[in-house]
Amino acid sequence: ALPLLLLLLPAGCPVRAQNDTEPIVLEGKCLVVCDSSPSADGAITSSLGISVRSGSAKVAFSATRSTNHEPSEMSNRTMTIYFDQVLVNIGNHFDLTSSIFVAPRKGIYSFSFHVVKVYNRQTIQVSLMQNGYPVISAFAGDQDVTREAASNGVLLLMEREDKVHLKLERGNLMGGWKYSTFSGFLVFPL
């Protein structure tokens, strides 16, 4: 391994990256750590545990439903809730066809969902599934309202290639007019 280079810089000293990106103005006394030992996922991690990542390490998605979710669109076996429009898919780790997100690297991820039932007197239960197992659920069951949402959110530790999707556990789903959403992003890699 290459030795670490430690520099103390005076306050307000601009620092310019080697690839000539915008300068970073540092306040106070700063410690700069350089280590050219890249990890497998594109990060450069020093022996002090400091990680610098490129822009390709950004992961985020948000998908919506723009039409009513008809029962014929759901497999009787999986009951996966499908989305038909992607608003954001940074890193392209959300597959619109299957409506499944696949983690590109180990890390802490944030997920949220908002699934609307419209003019439906049946209670619905929606679960966020990680690798085929329910992690969190939400219910919407008020019979006296025309629109109601099952919503929830969670932080999850995910390994590389872990999969997350939404499943209708109970009831019938009609989620139209872009009211139903499923979103997630990488909070930080591990």
Coordinates of C-alpha atoms in Angstrom, one line a residue, residues 14 16 25 65 80 90 103 122-123 142 149 170 190:
P14 CA -8.7 26.8 -1.7
R16 CA -8.2 22.1 -6.3
V25 CA -12.7 26.4 0.2
R65 CA -48.4 5.3 -11.3
T80 CA -46.1 -6.9 -7.1
I90 CA -29.9 8.1 -11.0
A103 CA -28.8 -2.3 -4.7
Q122 CA -61.8 -2.7 1.0
T123 CA -58.8 -2.4 3.3
D142 CA -61.4 3.7 6.0
A149 CA -53.2 6.2 1.3
R170 CA -54.4 -7.7 1.1
L190 CA -20.6 0.9 3.8

